[in-house]
Structure formats: C-alpha cells, structure tokens
PDB file of C-alpha atoms in Angstrom:
ATOM      1  CA  UNK A   1     118.343  59.340 134.665  1.00  0.00           C
ATOM      2  CA  UNK A   2     120.438  58.357 131.656  1.00  0.00           C
ATOM      3  CA  UNK A   3     117.675  56.085 130.366  1.00  0.00           C
ATOM      4  CA  UNK A   4     115.071  58.803 130.678  1.00  0.00           C
ATOM      5  CA  UNK A   5     117.360  61.299 128.932  1.00  0.00           C
ATOM      6  CA  UNK A   6     117.807  58.860 126.045  1.00  0.00           C
ATOM      7  CA  UNK A   7     114.056  58.357 125.958  1.00  0.00           C
ATOM      8  CA  UNK A   8     113.555  62.095 125.747  1.00  0.00           C
ATOM      9  CA  UNK A   9     116.116  62.389 122.953  1.00  0.00           C
ATOM     10  CA  UNK A  10     114.319  59.598 121.063  1.00  0.00           C
ATOM     11  CA  UNK A  11     111.044  61.504 121.467  1.00  0.00           C
ATOM     12  CA  UNK A  12     112.751  64.713 120.337  1.00  0.00           C
ATOM     13  CA  UNK A  13     114.163  63.043 117.208  1.00  0.00           C
ATOM     14  CA  UNK A  14     110.739  61.648 116.426  1.00  0.00           C
ATOM     15  CA  UNK A  15     109.093  65.037 116.906  1.00  0.00           C
ATOM     16  CA  UNK A  16     111.613  66.792 114.655  1.00  0.00           C
ATOM     17  CA  UNK A  17     111.209  64.134 111.940  1.00  0.00           C
ATOM     18  CA  UNK A  18     107.406  64.276 111.996  1.00  0.00           C
ATOM     19  CA  UNK A  19     106.107  65.183 108.491  1.00  0.00           C
ATOM     20  CA  UNK A  20     103.826  67.903 109.871  1.00  0.00           C
ATOM     21  CA  UNK A  21     106.669  69.505 111.831  1.00  0.00           C
ATOM     22  CA  UNK A  22     108.895  69.366 108.740  1.00  0.00           C
ATOM     23  CA  UNK A  23     106.183  71.054 106.664  1.00  0.00           C
ATOM     24  CA  UNK A  24     105.718  73.783 109.265  1.00  0.00           C
ATOM     25  CA  UNK A  25     109.482  74.320 109.526  1.00  0.00           C
ATOM     26  CA  UNK A  26     109.723  75.076 105.814  1.00  0.00           C
ATOM     27  CA  UNK A  27     107.530  78.136 106.380  1.00  0.00           C
ATOM     28  CA  UNK A  28     108.675  79.002 109.882  1.00  0.00           C
ATOM     29  CA  UNK A  29     111.203  81.600 110.973  1.00  0.00           C
ATOM     30  CA  UNK A  30     112.684  79.208 113.556  1.00  0.00           C
ATOM     31  CA  UNK A  31     115.775  77.257 112.655  1.00  0.00           C
ATOM     32  CA  UNK A  32     115.915  73.550 113.467  1.00  0.00           C
ATOM     33  CA  UNK A  33     118.349  74.123 116.375  1.00  0.00           C
ATOM     34  CA  UNK A  34     116.035  76.832 117.729  1.00  0.00           C
ATOM     35  CA  UNK A  35     113.007  74.533 117.568  1.00  0.00           C
ATOM     36  CA  UNK A  36     114.981  71.703 119.161  1.00  0.00           C
ATOM     37  CA  UNK A  37     116.151  73.997 121.959  1.00  0.00           C
ATOM     38  CA  UNK A  38     112.639  75.343 122.530  1.00  0.00           C
ATOM     39  CA  UNK A  39     111.207  71.807 122.722  1.00  0.00           C
ATOM     40  CA  UNK A  40     113.889  70.808 125.217  1.00  0.00           C
ATOM     41  CA  UNK A  41     113.172  73.844 127.362  1.00  0.00           C
ATOM     42  CA  UNK A  42     109.404  73.306 127.285  1.00  0.00           C
ATOM     43  CA  UNK A  43     109.093  69.519 127.598  1.00  0.00           C
ATOM     44  CA  UNK A  44     112.255  68.013 129.125  1.00  0.00           C
ATOM     45  CA  UNK A  45     111.444  68.946 132.754  1.00  0.00           C
ATOM     46  CA  UNK A  46     108.033  67.240 132.577  1.00  0.00           C
ATOM     47  CA  UNK A  47     109.398  64.220 130.682  1.00  0.00           C
ATOM     48  CA  UNK A  48     112.281  63.766 133.113  1.00  0.00           C
ATOM     49  CA  UNK A  49     110.215  64.618 136.183  1.00  0.00           C
ATOM     50  CA  UNK A  50     112.331  67.440 137.577  1.00  0.00           C
ATOM     51  CA  UNK A  51     113.659  70.916 136.850  1.00  0.00           C
ATOM     52  CA  UNK A  52     116.847  70.985 134.810  1.00  0.00           C
ATOM     53  CA  UNK A  53     119.767  73.388 134.822  1.00  0.00           C
ATOM     54  CA  UNK A  54     120.871  74.925 131.541  1.00  0.00           C
ATOM     55  CA  UNK A  55     123.912  72.616 131.418  1.00  0.00           C
ATOM     56  CA  UNK A  56     121.638  69.585 131.595  1.00  0.00           C
ATOM     57  CA  UNK A  57     119.321  70.940 128.924  1.00  0.00           C
ATOM     58  CA  UNK A  58     122.294  71.656 126.657  1.00  0.00           C
ATOM     59  CA  UNK A  59     123.365  68.004 126.947  1.00  0.00           C
ATOM     60  CA  UNK A  60     119.978  66.910 125.619  1.00  0.00           C
ATOM     61  CA  UNK A  61     120.617  68.523 122.240  1.00  0.00           C
ATOM     62  CA  UNK A  62     120.866  65.964 119.451  1.00  0.00           C
ATOM     63  CA  UNK A  63     124.141  65.625 117.610  1.00  0.00           C
ATOM     64  CA  UNK A  64     126.746  68.275 118.280  1.00  0.00           C
ATOM     65  CA  UNK A  65     127.257  69.211 121.931  1.00  0.00           C
ATOM     66  CA  UNK A  66     126.745  72.863 122.758  1.00  0.00           C
ATOM     67  CA  UNK A  67     127.823  74.968 125.707  1.00  0.00           C
ATOM     68  CA  UNK A  68     125.396  76.355 128.246  1.00  0.00           C
ATOM     69  CA  UNK A  69     125.892  79.816 126.761  1.00  0.00           C
ATOM     70  CA  UNK A  70     125.162  78.635 123.225  1.00  0.00           C
ATOM     71  CA  UNK A  71     122.064  76.806 124.450  1.00  0.00           C
ATOM     72  CA  UNK A  72     120.788  79.907 126.247  1.00  0.00           C
ATOM     73  CA  UNK A  73     121.543  82.126 123.241  1.00  0.00           C
ATOM     74  CA  UNK A  74     119.662  79.764 120.911  1.00  0.00           C
ATOM     75  CA  UNK A  75     116.769  79.609 123.368  1.00  0.00           C
ATOM     76  CA  UNK A  76     116.597  83.412 123.517  1.00  0.00           C
ATOM     77  CA  UNK A  77     116.561  83.588 119.703  1.00  0.00           C
ATOM     78  CA  UNK A  78     113.818  80.945 119.509  1.00  0.00           C
ATOM     79  CA  UNK A  79     111.663  82.818 121.997  1.00  0.00           C
ATOM     80  CA  UNK A  80     112.192  86.130 120.192  1.00  0.00           C
ATOM     81  CA  UNK A  81     111.328  84.594 116.810  1.00  0.00           C
ATOM     82  CA  UNK A  82     108.210  82.980 118.253  1.00  0.00           C
ATOM     83  CA  UNK A  83     107.060  86.270 119.768  1.00  0.00           C
ATOM     84  CA  UNK A  84     107.708  88.087 116.478  1.00  0.00           C
ATOM     85  CA  UNK A  85     105.657  85.484 114.616  1.00  0.00           C
ATOM     86  CA  UNK A  86     102.721  85.931 116.980  1.00  0.00           C
ATOM     87  CA  UNK A  87     102.727  89.702 116.564  1.00  0.00           C
ATOM     88  CA  UNK A  88     103.157  89.620 112.790  1.00  0.00           C
TER      89      UNK A  88
END
C-alpha cells in the first residue's frame, strides 16, 4: 500500500505542476490546497484500488500533514467553489 500511495503522490505532484493546470489555476477560484484535496478525493480510491477513509486521504496531501477535519473542511470549500464556478 505504501508504494501505491507514493505512486499516487508522484502522480499528484505531476498533475499540479502541469503547465495547463498552472495556467488554469491562475484564473481559478480554487486554491492549490483545495485542488489537491479535490484530486485526492476524486482519484485516490481508483488509483489505490479501494475506498479510503478521510484520515487516509489526509495523509496523501503533499508537504504539510493535515488533520482529518482540515482535509474535510478544505474538501467542502473546494466543492463549494467548484459549484459556484459552474453556476456563475
């Protein structure tokens, strides 16, 4: 599992460093942590082959560790900002 988690984090770093993603982020109302959290929530279960608890998803964040509550709060904000963007 540890190897797959590292593989997912490598994919996540690559996705966040992609020039197109960087260009979109400059005009987006999502913060980088919000986008990272949203990507983890959407793609980690498929990449790792099983459902993940919030604690496990929080550990996949790159860099600074966050609590389950902080992860869930950031995820809620990311979802709200995405919904607002769609309706704007």
